[in-house]
Short mmCIF file of C-alpha atoms and ligand atoms in Angstrom, two decimals:
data_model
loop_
_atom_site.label_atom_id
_atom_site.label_comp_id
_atom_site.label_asym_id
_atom_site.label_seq_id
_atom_site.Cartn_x
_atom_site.Cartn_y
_atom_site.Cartn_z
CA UNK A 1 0.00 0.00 0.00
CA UNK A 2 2.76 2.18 1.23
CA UNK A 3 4.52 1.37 -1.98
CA UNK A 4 1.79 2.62 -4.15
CA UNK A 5 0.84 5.40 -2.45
CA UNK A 6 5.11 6.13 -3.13
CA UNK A 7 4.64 5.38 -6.81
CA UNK A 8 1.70 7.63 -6.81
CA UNK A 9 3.36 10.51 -5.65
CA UNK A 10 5.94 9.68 -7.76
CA UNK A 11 3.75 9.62 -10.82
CA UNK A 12 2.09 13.02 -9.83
CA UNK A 13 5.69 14.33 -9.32
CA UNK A 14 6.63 13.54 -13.15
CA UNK A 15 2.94 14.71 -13.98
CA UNK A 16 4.09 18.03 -12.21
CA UNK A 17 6.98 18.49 -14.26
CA UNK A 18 6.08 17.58 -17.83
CA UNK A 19 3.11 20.26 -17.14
CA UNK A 20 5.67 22.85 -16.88
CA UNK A 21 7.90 21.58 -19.35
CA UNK A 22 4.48 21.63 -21.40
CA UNK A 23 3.66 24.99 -20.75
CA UNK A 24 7.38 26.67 -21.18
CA UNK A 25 7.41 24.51 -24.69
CA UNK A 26 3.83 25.25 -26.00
CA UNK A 27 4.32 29.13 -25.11
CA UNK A 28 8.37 29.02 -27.41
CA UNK A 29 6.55 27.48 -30.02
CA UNK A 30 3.38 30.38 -29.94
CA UNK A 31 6.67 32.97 -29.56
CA UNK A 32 8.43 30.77 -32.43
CA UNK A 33 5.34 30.32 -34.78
CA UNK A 34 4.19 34.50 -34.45
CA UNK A 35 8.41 34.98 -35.17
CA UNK A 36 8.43 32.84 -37.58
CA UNK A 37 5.77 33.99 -39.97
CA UNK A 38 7.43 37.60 -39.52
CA UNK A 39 11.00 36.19 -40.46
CA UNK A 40 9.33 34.53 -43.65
CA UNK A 41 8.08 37.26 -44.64
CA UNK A 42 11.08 39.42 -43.89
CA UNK A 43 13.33 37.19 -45.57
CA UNK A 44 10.81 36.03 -48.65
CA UNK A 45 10.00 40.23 -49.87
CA UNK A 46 11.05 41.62 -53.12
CA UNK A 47 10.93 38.16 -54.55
CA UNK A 48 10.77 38.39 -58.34
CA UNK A 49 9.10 36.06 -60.79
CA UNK A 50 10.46 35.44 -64.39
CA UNK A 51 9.38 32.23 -65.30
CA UNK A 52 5.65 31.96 -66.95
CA UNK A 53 5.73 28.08 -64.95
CA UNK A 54 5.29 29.61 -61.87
CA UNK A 55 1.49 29.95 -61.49
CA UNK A 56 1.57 30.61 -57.35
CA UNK A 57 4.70 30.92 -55.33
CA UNK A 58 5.43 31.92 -51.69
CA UNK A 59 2.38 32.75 -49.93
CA UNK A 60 -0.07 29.44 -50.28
CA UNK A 61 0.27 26.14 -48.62
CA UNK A 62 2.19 24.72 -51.57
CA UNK A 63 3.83 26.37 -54.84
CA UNK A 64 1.47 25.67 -58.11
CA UNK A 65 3.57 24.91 -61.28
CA UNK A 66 2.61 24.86 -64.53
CA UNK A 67 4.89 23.26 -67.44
CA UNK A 68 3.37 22.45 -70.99
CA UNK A 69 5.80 19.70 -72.79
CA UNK A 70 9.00 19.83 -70.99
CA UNK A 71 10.37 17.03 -68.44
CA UNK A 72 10.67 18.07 -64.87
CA UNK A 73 14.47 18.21 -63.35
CA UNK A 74 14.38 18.05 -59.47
CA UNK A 75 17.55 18.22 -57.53
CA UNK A 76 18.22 19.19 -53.74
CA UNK A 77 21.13 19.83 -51.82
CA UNK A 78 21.72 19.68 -47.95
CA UNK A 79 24.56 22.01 -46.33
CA UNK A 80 25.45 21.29 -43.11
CA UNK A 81 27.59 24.33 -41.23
CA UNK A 82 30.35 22.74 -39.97
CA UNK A 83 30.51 19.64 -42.33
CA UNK A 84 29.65 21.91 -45.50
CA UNK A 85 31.00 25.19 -44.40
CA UNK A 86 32.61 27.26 -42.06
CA UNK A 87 30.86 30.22 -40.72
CA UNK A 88 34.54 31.38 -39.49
CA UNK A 89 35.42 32.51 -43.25
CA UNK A 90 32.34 31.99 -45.37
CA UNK A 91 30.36 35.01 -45.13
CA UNK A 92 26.85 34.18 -45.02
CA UNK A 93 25.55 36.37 -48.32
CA UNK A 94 27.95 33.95 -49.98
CA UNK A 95 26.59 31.16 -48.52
CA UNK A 96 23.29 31.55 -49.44
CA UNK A 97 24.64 33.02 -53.33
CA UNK A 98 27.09 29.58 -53.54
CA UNK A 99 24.22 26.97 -51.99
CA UNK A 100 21.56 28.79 -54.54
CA UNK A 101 24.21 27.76 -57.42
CA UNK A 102 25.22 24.43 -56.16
CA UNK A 103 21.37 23.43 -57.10
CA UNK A 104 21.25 25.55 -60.28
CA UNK A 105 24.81 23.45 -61.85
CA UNK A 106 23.26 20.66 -61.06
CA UNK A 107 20.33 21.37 -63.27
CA UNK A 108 22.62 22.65 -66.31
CA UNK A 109 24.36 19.12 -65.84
CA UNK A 110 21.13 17.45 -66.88
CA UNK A 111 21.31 20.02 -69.41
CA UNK A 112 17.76 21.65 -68.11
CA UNK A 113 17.25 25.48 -67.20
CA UNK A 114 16.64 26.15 -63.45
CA UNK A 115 12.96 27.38 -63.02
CA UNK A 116 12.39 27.26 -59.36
CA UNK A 117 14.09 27.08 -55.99
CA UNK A 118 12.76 26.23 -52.86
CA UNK A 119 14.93 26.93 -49.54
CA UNK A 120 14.30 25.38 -46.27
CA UNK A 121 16.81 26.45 -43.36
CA UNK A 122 16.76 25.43 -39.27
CA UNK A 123 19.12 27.89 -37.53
CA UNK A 124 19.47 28.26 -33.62
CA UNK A 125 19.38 31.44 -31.78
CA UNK A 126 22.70 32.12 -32.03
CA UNK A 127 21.53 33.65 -35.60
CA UNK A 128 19.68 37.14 -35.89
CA UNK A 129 17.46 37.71 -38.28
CA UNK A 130 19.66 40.88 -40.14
CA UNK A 131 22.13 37.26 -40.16
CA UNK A 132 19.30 34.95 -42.33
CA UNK A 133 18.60 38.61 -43.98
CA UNK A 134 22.33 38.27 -45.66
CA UNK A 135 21.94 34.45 -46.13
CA UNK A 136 18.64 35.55 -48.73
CA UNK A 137 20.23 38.35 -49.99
CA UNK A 138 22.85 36.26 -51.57
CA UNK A 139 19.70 33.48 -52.66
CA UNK A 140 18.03 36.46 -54.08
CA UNK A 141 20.75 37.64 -55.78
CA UNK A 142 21.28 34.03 -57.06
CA UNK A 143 18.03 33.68 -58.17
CA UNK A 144 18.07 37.31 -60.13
CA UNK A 145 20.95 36.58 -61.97
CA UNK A 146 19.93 33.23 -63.11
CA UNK A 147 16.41 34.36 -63.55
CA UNK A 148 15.13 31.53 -61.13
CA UNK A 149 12.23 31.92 -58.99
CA UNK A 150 12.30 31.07 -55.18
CA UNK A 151 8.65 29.67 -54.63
CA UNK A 152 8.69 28.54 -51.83
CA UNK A 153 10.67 26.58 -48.69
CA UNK A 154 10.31 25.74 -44.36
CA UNK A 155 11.66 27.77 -41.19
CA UNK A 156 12.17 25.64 -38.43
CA UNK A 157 14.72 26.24 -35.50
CA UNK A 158 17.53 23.79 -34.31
CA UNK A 159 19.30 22.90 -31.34
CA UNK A 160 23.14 23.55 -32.68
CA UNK A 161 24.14 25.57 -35.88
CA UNK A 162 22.66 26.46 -39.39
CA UNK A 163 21.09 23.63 -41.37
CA UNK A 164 20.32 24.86 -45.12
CA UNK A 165 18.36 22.15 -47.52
CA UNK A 166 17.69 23.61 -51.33
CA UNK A 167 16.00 22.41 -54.27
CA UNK A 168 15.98 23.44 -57.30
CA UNK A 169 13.16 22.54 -60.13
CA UNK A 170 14.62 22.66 -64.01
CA UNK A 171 12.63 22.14 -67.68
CA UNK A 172 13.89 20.09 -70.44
CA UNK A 173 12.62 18.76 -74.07
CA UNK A 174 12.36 15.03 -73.24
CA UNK A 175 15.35 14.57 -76.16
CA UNK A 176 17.47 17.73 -74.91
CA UNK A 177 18.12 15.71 -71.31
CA UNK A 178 21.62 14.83 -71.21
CA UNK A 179 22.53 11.62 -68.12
CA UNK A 180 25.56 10.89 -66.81
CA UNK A 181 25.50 6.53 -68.07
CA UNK A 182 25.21 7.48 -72.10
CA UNK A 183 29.33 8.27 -72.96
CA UNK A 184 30.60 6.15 -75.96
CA UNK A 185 33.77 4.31 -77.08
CA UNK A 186 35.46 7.65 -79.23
CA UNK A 187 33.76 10.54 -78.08
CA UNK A 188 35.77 13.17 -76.62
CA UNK A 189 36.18 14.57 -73.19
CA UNK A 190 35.37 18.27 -72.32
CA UNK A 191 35.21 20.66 -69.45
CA UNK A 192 34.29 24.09 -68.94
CA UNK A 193 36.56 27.05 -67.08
CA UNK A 194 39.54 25.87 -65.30
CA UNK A 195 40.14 23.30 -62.71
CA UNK A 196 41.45 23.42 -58.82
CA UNK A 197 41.11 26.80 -57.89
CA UNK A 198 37.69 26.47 -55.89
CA UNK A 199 40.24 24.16 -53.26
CA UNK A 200 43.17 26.57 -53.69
CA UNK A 201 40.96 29.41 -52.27
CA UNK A 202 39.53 26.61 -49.75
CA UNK A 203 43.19 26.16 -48.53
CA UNK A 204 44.03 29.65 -48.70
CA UNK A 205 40.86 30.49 -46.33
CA UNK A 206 42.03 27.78 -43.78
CA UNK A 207 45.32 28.44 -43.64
CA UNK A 208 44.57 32.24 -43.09
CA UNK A 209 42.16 31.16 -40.43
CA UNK A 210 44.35 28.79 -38.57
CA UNK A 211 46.48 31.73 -38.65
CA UNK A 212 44.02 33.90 -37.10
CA UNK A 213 42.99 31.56 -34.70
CA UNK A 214 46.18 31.14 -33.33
CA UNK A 215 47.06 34.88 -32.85
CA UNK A 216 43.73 37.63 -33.32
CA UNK A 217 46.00 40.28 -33.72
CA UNK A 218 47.22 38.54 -36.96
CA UNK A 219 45.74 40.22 -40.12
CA UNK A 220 44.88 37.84 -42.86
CA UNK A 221 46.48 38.50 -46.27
CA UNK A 222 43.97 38.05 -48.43
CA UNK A 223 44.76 40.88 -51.57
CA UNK A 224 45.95 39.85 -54.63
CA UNK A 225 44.32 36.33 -54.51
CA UNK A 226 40.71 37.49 -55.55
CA UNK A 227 40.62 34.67 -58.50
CA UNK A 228 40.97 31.75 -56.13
CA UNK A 229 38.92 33.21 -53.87
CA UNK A 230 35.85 34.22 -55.97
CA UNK A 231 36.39 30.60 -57.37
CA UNK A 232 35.68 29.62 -53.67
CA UNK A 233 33.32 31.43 -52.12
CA UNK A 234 31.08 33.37 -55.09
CA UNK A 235 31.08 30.24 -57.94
CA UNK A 236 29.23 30.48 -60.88
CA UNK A 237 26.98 27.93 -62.51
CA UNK A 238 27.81 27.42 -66.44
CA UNK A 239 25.04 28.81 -67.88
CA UNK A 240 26.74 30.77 -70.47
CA UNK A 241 28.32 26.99 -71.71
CA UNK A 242 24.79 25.59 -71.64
CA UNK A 243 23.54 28.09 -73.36
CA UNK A 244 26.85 28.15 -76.11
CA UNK A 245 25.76 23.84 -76.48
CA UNK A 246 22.12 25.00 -77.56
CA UNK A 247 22.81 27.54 -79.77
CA UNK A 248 25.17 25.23 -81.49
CA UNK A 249 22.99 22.83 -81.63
CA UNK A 250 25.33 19.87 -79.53
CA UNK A 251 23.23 17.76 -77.40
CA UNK A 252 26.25 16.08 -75.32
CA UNK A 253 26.30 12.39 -75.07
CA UNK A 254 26.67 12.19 -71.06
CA UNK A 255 27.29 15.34 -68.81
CA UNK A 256 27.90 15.94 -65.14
CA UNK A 257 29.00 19.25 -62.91
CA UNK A 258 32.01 19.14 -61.41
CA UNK A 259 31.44 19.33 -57.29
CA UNK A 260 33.94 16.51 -56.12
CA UNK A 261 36.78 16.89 -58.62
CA UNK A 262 37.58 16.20 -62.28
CA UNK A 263 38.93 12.19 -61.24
CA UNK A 264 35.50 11.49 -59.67
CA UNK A 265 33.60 13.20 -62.24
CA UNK A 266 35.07 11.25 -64.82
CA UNK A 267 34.90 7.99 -63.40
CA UNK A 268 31.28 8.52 -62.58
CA UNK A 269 30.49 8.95 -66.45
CA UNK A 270 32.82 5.99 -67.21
CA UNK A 271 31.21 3.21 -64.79
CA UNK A 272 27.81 4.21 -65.53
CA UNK A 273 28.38 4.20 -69.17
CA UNK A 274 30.44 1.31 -69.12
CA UNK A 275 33.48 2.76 -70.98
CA UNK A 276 36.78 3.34 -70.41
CA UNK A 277 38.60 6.95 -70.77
CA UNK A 278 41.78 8.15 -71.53
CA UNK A 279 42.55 11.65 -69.99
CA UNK A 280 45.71 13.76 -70.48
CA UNK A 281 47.55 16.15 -68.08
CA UNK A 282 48.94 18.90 -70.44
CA UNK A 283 45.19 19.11 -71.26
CA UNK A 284 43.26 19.99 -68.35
CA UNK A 285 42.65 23.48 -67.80
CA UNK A 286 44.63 25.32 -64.81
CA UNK A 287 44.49 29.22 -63.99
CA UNK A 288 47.39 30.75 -63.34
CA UNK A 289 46.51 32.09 -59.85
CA UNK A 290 45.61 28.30 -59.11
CA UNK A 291 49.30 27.08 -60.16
CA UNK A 292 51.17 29.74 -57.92
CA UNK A 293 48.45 29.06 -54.81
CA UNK A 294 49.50 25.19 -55.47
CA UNK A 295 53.06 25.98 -55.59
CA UNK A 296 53.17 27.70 -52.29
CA UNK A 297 51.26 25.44 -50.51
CA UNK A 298 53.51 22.99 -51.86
CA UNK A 299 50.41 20.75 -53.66
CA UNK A 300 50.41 19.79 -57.01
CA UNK A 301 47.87 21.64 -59.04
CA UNK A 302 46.84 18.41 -61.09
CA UNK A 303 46.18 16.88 -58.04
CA UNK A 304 43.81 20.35 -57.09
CA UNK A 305 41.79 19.62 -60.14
CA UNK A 306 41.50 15.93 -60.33
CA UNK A 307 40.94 15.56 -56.27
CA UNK A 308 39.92 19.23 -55.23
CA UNK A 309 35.94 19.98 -56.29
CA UNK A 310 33.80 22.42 -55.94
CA UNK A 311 34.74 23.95 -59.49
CA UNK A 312 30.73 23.75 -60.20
CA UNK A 313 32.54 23.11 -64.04
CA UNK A 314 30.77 20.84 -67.08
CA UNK A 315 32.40 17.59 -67.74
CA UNK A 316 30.72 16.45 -70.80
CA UNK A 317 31.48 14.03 -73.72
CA UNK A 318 30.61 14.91 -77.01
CA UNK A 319 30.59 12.87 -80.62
CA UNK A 320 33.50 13.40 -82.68
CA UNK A 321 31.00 14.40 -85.22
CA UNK A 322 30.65 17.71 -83.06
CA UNK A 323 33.66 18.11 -81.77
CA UNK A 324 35.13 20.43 -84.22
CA UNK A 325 32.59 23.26 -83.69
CA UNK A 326 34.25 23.23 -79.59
CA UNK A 327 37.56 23.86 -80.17
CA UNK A 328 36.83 27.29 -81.13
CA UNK A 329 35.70 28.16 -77.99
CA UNK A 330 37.99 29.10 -75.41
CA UNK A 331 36.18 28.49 -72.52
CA UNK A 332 35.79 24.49 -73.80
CA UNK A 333 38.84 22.30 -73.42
CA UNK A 334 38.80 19.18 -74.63
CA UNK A 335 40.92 16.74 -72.57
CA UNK A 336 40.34 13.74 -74.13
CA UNK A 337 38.33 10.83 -75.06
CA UNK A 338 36.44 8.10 -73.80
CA UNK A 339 37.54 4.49 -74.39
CA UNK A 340 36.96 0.99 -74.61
CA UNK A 341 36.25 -0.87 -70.79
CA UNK A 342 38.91 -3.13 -70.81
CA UNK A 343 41.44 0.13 -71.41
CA UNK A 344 40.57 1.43 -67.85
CA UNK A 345 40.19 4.84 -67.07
CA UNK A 346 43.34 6.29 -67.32
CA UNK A 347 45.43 9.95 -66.86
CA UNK A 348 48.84 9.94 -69.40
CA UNK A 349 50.95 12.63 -67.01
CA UNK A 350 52.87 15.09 -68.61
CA UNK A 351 55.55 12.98 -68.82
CA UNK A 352 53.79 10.00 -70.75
CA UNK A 353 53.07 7.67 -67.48
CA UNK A 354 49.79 5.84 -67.61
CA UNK A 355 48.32 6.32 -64.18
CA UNK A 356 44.77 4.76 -63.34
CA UNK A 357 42.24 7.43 -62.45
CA UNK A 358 40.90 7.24 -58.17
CA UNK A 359 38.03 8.86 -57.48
CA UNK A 360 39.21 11.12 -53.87
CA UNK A 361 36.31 13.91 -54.23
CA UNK A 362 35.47 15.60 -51.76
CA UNK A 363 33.52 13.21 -49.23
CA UNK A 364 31.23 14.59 -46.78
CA UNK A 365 31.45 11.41 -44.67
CA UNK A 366 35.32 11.56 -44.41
CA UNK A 367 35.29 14.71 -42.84
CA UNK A 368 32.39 13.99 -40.41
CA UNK A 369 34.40 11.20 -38.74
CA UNK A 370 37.96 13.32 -39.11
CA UNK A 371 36.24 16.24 -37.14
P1 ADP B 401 3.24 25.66 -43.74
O1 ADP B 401 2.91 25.80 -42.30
O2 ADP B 401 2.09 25.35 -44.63
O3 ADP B 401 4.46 24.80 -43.97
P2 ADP B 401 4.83 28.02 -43.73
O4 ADP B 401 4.33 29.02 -42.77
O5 ADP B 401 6.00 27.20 -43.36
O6 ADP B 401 3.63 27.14 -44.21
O7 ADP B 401 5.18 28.76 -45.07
C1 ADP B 401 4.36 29.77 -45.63
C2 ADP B 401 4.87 30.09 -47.02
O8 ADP B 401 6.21 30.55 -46.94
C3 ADP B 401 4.92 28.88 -47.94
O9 ADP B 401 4.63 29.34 -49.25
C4 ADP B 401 6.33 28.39 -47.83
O10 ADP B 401 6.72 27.68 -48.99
C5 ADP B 401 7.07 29.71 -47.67
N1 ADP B 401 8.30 29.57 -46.87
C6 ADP B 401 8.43 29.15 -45.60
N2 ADP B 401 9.70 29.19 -45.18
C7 ADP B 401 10.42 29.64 -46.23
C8 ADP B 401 11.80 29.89 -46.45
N3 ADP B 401 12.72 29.68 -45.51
N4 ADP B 401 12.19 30.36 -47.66
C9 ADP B 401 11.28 30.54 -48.63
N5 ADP B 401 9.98 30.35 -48.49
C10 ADP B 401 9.53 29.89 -47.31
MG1 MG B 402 6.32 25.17 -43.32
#
């Protein structure tokens, strides 16, 4: 009796406290839900509209599209702070500018023109809203430039750090849609831009940082390596080379962006295709800035552009019936040429060694477990 009178009490006691516990958390998420419908529509004004799809956007409990013939292209992309980026040197306009063009690249790859982009973020209250205000300034600006229209997205809070998840919608004619597994024996090899600077400016940034960490009163040096960092923090998605393909009339036969380095790109195309390739050194494209960055952080800068990433660059393989028509084009280098399987999926080096291809992008997962 004695004992469940005890348990009782005890039961009341835990009663007792989940009430309040109940109460504190039901009255944050009435503070939270009247804040948060004021920060969406703080952060979600002056949103343009270009595309003639986009029959409703923010404002409704779901985004109404409207395409006539076209395929759909959906992609999304999570970005984690701390696994993704580093609030220490990123500044967060270019966040939200370089997570907004992460999504758009990878609708070029498919060969597709981003229409839409939907953002969903969780932030903790370490972050002020004039904070998430320069996060969608750089979306916005994103989504002006590319003429993509941010319809819609979720606000939510979290426990620890910024959380950012994007997706981005894209339109293609059914035959226009370029995949990654349709490379043949003899076509050749191209990319856009330049390779390995995106992961010079990374390297640049943390050494600068570490740098800063260390002493506060140190003042990074920063001047006079704009190219690597642009490359790095404010990337560009190749519209202009998506764009060049059309007017030409090139469909490619297999494309992908380039996010975890030219090696992985490559062999991506290769497996799925079920070819071989045959890449050369003294062909893929290096900026200057990237070579002397390389040199004094005593890297290799073939090994910044097969292994680096973030280069947001086309890889694409084209017939050798239109190859001719890309040579002319200096922002197109052709690097060289897919291949038979049983060839394997080879670099020849500058100095005429064959040297298999390894794909060691950038993994997410690696640096989770070496944090
Ligand atoms: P619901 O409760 O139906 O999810 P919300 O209040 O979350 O609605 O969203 C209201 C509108 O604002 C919707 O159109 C939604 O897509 C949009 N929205 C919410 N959060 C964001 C955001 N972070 N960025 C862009 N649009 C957003
Ligand atoms: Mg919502």
């Amino acid at each position: 009796m004695a004992k469940d009178l005890h348990a009782f009490m005890l039961i009341k006691h835990i009663i007792r406290i989940f009430a309040a516990n109940f109460k504190k958390m039901s009255n944050k998420n009435k503070n939270n839900t009247q804040g948060e419908f004021e920060l969406i529509d703080l952060l979600t004004q002056n949103i343009n509209i270009y595309n003639r799809e986009t029959i409703k956007g923010i404002g409704d409990d779901a985004a109404v599209l409207a395409f006539e013939k076209e395929q759909i292209v959906v992609t999304n992309d999570v970005l984690i702070e701390g696994i993704h980026f580093d609030l220490a040197y990123v500044p967060l306009k270019h966040l939200g500018y370089k997570a907004a063009i992460v999504n758009f690249s990878d609708v070029y790859a498919m060969n597709a023109q981003p229409k839409q982009l939907l953002v969903s973020i969780a932030v903790s209250n370490r972050f002020t809203t004039s904070m998430l205000q320069e996060l969608y300034a750089g979306i916005k600006l994103a989504c002006d430039n590319y003429k993509v229209d941010l319809v819609g997205g979720d606000t939510s809070s979290s426990r620890t750090g910024m959380f950012l998840s994007l997706t981005a919608i894209g339109s293609a004619e059914k035959n226009d849609i370029v995949y990654r597994n349709t490379a043949k024996e003899g076509d050749y090899i191209c990319v856009s831009g330049d390779l390995g600077a995106a992961y010079a400016g990374l390297h640049l940034l943390k050494r600068e940082n570490e740098l800063f960490q260390a002493d506060p009163s140190f003042q990074p040096v920063l001047e006079g390596y704009d190219y690597i960092l642009q490359r790095q923090l404010k990337p560009e998605a190749r519209a202009d080379i998506y764009r060049y393909l059309k007017q030409k009339g090139i469909v490619p036969t297999a494309m992908i962006d380039i996010s975890d380095g030219l090696s992985s790109e490559i062999l991506h195309i290769c497996n799925d295709s079920g070819t071989g390739c045959k890449i050369f050194e003294n062909k893929i494209p290096i900026a200057p800035e990237t070579e002397s960055m390389a040199d004094e952080l005593s890297i290799d800068p073939t090994v910044c552009a097969l292994n680096g990433g973030e280069d947001y660059e086309l890889l694409f393989t084209v017939s050798p019936d239109d190859y001719k028509q890309l040579t002319a084009e200096p922002q197109i280098s052709i690097i060289g040429h897919i291949t038979n399987k049983k060839e394997g999926t080879v670099l020849i080096s500058t100095g005429g060694n064959v040297i298999p291809l390894h794909a060691k992008g950038w993994n997410a997962f690696a640096r989770a477990e070496d944090n």
